[in-house]
CSV table of C-alpha atoms in Angstrom, one decimal:
chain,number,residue,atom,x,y,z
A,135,UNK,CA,59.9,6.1,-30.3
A,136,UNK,CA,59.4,8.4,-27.2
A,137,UNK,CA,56.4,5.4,-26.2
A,138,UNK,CA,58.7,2.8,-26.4
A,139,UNK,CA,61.5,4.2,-24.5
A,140,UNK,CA,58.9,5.0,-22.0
A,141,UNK,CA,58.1,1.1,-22.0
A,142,UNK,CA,61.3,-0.3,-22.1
A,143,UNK,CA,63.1,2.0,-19.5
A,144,UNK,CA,62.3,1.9,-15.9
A,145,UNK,CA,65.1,4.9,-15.1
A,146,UNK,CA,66.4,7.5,-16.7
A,147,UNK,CA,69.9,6.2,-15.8
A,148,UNK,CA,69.1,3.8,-18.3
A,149,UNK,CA,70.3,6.1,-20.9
A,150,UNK,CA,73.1,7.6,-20.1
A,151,UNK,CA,74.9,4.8,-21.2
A,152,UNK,CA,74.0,4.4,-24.6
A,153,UNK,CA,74.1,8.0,-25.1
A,154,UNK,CA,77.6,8.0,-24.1
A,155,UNK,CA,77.6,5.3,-26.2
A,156,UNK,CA,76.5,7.0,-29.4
A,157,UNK,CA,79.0,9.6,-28.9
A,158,UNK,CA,82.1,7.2,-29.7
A,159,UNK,CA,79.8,5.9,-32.4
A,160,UNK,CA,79.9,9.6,-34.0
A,161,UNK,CA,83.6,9.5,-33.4
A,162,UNK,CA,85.1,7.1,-34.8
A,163,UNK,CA,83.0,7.3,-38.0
A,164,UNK,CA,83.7,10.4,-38.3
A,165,UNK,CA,87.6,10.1,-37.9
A,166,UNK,CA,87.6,6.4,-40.3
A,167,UNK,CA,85.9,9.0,-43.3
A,168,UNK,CA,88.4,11.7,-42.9
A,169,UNK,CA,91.5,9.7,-42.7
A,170,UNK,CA,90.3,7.9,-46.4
A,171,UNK,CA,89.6,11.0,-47.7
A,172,UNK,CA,92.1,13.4,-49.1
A,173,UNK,CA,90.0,15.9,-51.1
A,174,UNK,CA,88.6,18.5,-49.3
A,175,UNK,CA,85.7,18.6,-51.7
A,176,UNK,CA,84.6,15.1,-50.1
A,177,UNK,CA,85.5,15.4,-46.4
A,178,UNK,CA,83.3,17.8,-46.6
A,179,UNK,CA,80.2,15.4,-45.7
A,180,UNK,CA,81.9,14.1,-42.9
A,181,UNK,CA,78.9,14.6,-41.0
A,182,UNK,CA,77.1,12.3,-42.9
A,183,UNK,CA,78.6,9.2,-41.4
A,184,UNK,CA,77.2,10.0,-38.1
A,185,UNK,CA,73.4,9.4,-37.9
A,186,UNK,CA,71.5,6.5,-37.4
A,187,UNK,CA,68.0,5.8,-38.9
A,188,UNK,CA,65.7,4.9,-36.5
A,189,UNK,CA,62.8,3.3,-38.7
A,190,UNK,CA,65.5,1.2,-40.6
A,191,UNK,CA,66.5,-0.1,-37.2
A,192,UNK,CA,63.5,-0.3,-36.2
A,193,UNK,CA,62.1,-2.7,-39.3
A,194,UNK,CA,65.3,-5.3,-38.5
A,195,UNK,CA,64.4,-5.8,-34.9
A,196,UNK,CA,60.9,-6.7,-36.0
A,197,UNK,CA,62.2,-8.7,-38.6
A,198,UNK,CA,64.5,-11.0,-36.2
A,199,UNK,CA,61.8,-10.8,-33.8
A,200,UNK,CA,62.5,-13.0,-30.1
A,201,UNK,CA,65.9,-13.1,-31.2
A,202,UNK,CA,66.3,-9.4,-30.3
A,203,UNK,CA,66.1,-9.1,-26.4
A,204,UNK,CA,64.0,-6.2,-24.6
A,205,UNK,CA,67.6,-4.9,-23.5
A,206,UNK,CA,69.1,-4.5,-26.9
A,207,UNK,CA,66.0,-2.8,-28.2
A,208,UNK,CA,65.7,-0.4,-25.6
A,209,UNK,CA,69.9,0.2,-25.8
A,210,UNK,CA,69.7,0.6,-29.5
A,211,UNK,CA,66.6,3.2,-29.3
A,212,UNK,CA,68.5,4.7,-27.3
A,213,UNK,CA,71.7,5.4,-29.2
A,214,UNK,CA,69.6,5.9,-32.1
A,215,UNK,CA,67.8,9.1,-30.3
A,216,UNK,CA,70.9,10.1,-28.5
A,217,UNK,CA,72.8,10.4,-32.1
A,218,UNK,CA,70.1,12.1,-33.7
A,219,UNK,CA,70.1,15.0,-31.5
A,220,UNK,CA,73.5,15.1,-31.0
A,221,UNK,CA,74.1,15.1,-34.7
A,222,UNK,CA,71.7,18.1,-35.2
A,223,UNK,CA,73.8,19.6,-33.0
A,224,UNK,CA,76.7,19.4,-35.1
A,225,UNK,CA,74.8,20.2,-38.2
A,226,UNK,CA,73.4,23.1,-36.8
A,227,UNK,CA,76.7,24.5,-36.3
A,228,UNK,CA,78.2,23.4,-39.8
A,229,UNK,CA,75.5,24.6,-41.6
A,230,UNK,CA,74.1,27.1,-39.5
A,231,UNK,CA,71.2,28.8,-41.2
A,232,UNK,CA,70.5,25.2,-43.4
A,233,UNK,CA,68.4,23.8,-41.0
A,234,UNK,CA,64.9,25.0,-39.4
A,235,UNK,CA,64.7,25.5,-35.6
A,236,UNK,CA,60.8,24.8,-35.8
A,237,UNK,CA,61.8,21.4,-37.3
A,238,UNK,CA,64.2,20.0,-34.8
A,239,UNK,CA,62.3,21.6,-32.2
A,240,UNK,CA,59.2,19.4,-33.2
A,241,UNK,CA,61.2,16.3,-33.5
A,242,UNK,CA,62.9,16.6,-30.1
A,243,UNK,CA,59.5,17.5,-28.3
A,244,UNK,CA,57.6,14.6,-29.9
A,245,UNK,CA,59.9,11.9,-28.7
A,246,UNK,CA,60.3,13.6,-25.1
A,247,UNK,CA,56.2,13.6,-24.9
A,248,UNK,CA,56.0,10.1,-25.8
A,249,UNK,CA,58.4,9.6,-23.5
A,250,UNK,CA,56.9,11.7,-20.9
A,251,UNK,CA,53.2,11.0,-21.2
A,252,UNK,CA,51.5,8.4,-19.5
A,253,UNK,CA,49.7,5.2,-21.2
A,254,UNK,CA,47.2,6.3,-23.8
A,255,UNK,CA,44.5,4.3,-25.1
A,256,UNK,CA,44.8,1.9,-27.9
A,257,UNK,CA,48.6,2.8,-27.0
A,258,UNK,CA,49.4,-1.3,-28.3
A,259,UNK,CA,47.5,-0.6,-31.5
A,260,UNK,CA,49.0,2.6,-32.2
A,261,UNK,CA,52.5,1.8,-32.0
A,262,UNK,CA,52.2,-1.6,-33.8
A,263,UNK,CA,50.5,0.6,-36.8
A,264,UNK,CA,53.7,2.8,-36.8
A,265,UNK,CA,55.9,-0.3,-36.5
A,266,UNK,CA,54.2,-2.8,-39.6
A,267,UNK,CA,52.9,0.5,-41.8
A,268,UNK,CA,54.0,3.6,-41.4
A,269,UNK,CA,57.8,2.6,-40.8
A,270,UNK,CA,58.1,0.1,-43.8
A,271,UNK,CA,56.4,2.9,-45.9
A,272,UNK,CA,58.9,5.9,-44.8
A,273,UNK,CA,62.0,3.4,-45.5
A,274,UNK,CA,60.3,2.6,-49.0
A,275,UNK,CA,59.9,6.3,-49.5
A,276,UNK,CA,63.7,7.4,-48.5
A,277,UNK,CA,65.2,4.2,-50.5
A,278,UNK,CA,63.3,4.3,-53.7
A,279,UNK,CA,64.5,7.6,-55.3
A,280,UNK,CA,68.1,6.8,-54.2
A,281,UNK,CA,67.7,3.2,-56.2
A,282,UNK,CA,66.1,4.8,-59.4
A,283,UNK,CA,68.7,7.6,-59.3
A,284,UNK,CA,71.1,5.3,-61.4
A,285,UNK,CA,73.5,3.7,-58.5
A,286,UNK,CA,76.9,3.9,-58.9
A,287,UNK,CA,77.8,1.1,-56.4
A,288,UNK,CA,81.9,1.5,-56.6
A,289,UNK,CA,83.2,5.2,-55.8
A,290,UNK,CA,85.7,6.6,-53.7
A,291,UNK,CA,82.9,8.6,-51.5
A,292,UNK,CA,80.9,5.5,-51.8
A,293,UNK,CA,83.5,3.1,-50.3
A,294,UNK,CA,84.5,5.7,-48.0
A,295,UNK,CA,81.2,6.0,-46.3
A,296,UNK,CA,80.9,2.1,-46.0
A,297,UNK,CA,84.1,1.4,-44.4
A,298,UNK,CA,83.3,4.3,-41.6
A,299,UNK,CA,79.8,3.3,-41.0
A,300,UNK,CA,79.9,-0.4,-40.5
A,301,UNK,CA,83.7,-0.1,-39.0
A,302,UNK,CA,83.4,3.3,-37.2
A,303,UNK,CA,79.8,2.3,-35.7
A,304,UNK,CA,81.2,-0.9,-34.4
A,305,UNK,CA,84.7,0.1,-32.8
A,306,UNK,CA,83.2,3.2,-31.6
A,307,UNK,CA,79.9,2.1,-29.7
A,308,UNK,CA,81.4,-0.6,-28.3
A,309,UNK,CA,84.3,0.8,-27.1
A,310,UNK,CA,82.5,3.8,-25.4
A,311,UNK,CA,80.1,1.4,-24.2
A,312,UNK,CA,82.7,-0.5,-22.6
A,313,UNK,CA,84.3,2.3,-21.2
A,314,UNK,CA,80.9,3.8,-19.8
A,315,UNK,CA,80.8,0.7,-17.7
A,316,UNK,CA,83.5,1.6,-15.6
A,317,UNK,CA,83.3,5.7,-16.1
A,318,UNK,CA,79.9,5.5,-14.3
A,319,UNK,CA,79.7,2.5,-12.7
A,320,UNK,CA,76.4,0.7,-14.5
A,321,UNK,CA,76.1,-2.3,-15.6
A,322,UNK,CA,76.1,-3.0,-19.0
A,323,UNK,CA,73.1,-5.2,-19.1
A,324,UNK,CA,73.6,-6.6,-22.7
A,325,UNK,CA,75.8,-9.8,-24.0
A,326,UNK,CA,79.2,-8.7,-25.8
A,327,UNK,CA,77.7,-10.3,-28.7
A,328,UNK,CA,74.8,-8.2,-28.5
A,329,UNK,CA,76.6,-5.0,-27.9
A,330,UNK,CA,78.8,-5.8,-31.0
A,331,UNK,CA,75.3,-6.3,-33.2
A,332,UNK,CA,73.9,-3.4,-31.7
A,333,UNK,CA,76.7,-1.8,-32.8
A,334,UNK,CA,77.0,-3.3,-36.8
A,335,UNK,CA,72.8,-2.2,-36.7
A,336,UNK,CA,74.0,1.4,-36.1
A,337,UNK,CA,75.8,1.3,-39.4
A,338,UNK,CA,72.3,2.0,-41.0
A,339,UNK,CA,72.2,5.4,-41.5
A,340,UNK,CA,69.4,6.8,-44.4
A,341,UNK,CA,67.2,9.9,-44.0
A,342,UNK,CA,69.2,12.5,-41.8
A,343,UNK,CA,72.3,11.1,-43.9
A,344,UNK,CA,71.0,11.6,-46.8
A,345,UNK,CA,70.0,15.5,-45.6
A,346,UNK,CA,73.2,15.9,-44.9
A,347,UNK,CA,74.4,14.6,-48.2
A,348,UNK,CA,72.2,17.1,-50.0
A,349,UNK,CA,73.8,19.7,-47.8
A,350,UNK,CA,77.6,18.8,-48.1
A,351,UNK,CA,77.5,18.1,-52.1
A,352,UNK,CA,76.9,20.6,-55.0
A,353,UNK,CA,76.9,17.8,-57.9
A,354,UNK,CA,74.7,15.1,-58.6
A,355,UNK,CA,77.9,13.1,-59.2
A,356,UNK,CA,78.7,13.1,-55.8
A,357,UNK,CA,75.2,13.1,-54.2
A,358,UNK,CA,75.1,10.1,-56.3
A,359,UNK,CA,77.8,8.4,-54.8
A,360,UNK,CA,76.8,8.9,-51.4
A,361,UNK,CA,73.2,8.2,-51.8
A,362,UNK,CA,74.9,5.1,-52.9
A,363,UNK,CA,77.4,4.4,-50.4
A,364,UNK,CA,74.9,4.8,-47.4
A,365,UNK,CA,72.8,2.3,-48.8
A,366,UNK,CA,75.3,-0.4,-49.5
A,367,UNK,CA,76.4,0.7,-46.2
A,368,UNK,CA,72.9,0.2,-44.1
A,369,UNK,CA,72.5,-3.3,-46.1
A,370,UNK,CA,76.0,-4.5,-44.8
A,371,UNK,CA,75.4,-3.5,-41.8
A,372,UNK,CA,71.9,-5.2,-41.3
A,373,UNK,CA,73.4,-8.0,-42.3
A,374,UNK,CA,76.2,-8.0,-40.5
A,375,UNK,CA,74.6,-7.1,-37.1
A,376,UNK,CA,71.3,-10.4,-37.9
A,377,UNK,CA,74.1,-12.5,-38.6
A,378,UNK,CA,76.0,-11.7,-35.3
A,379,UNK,CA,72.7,-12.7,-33.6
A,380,UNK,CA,71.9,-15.6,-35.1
A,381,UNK,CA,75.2,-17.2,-34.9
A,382,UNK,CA,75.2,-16.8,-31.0
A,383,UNK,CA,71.9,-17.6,-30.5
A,384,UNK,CA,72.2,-20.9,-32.1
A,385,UNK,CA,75.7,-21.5,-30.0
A,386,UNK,CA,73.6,-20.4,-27.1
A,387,UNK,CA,70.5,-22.8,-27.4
A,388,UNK,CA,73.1,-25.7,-27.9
């Protein structure tokens, strides 16, 4: 992820924008889970809402190949990163003591060398053997015990957690996005119809989620349900977000 920023980013400046971006896309997620929610038991995970995954992104931008420009890859890696660490931050004070310092510490520091460091060799081979094998395989690994846990696709938590992802992510990102334009005077340097996809591909939030989950939820009932709810929820909003680009593309080409 750090290489590819590295590729796609010719400033730094480059990335203040989505960060600020993925900020309103925490937000608003955030906010949409706590107003549905009533018991305390449940807005509990509240913080599960916020995350984005990374290799799930990742694996629909190769899938919709040239129809994904070099702009909204490098914007959507960047929210991606930007909400990570900022939602570690949160975690870590929610459940201080839960996480590991060592851990987070090793994630930030790999993607800021692969940012930092300059070509390598094989660099091309190398990141397209992340991309087609280790990615797919990491998703498989983080979706397959949620699936054979017994899904209980309809639940209050469940529903819940879809309705903030897909609507949350999408209000949120693109309004800060919007609003980052004029607060610092950059250019946005995406179509509004990528921005809003961008935004619906956000929605898919898996690993760190689930964490989180695991964190926030003593019975398998619940964990259940929100295992549940954050895959529905990543589905939809994959969905959502290649429709979005399709549709325009075609009215674009016409």
């Amino acid at each position: 992820i750090g290489m590819q920023l590295r590729n796609e980013t010719t400033h730094i400046k480059q990335i203040l924008l989505p960060s600020f971006a993925a900020l309103g896309g925490m937000i608003f997620p955030a906010l949409i889970f706590l107003s549905l929610t009533s018991d305390p038991i449940i807005s509990n995970g509240w913080p599960l809402v916020m995350p984005t995954d990374i290799a799930l992104v990742m694996l629909v931008l190769l899938a919709l190949g040239k129809r994904v420009s070099v702009e909204l890859k490098s914007f959507l890696l960047a929210v991606a990163v930007a909400d990570d660490l900022l939602s570690i931050l949160v975690l870590a004070g929610k459940y201080s003591g839960a996480l590991k310092l060592t851990e987070v510490l090793a994630s930030v520091g790999a993607v800021l060398l692969g940012a930092a460091i300059g070509k390598v060799p094989l660099e091309k081979i190398f990141i397209n053997f992340v991309n087609f094998i280790i990615l797919p395989v990491y998703v498989v690994a983080n979706i397959y015990p949620t699936i054979t846990d017994g899904l209980e696709l309809s639940s209050s938590l469940g529903n819940s957690i879809i309705v903030a992802r897909l609507f949350g992510k999408v209000i949120g990102i693109t309004l800060f996005a919007l609003l980052g334009v004029k607060l610092f005077k950059q250019p946005l340097g995406l179509k509004k119809s990528e921005l809003v996809a961008g935004s619906a591909f956000a929605g898919m939030g898996l690993a760190v989620s689930i964490m989180i989950a695991n964190l926030s939820y003593a019975t398998d009932s619940l964990l259940n349900q929100a295992k549940a709810g954050l895959l529905v929820a990543a589905v939809i909003s994959a969905v959502v977000g290649s429709l979005i680009l399709v549709i325009t593309n075609r009215s674009n080409s016409k």
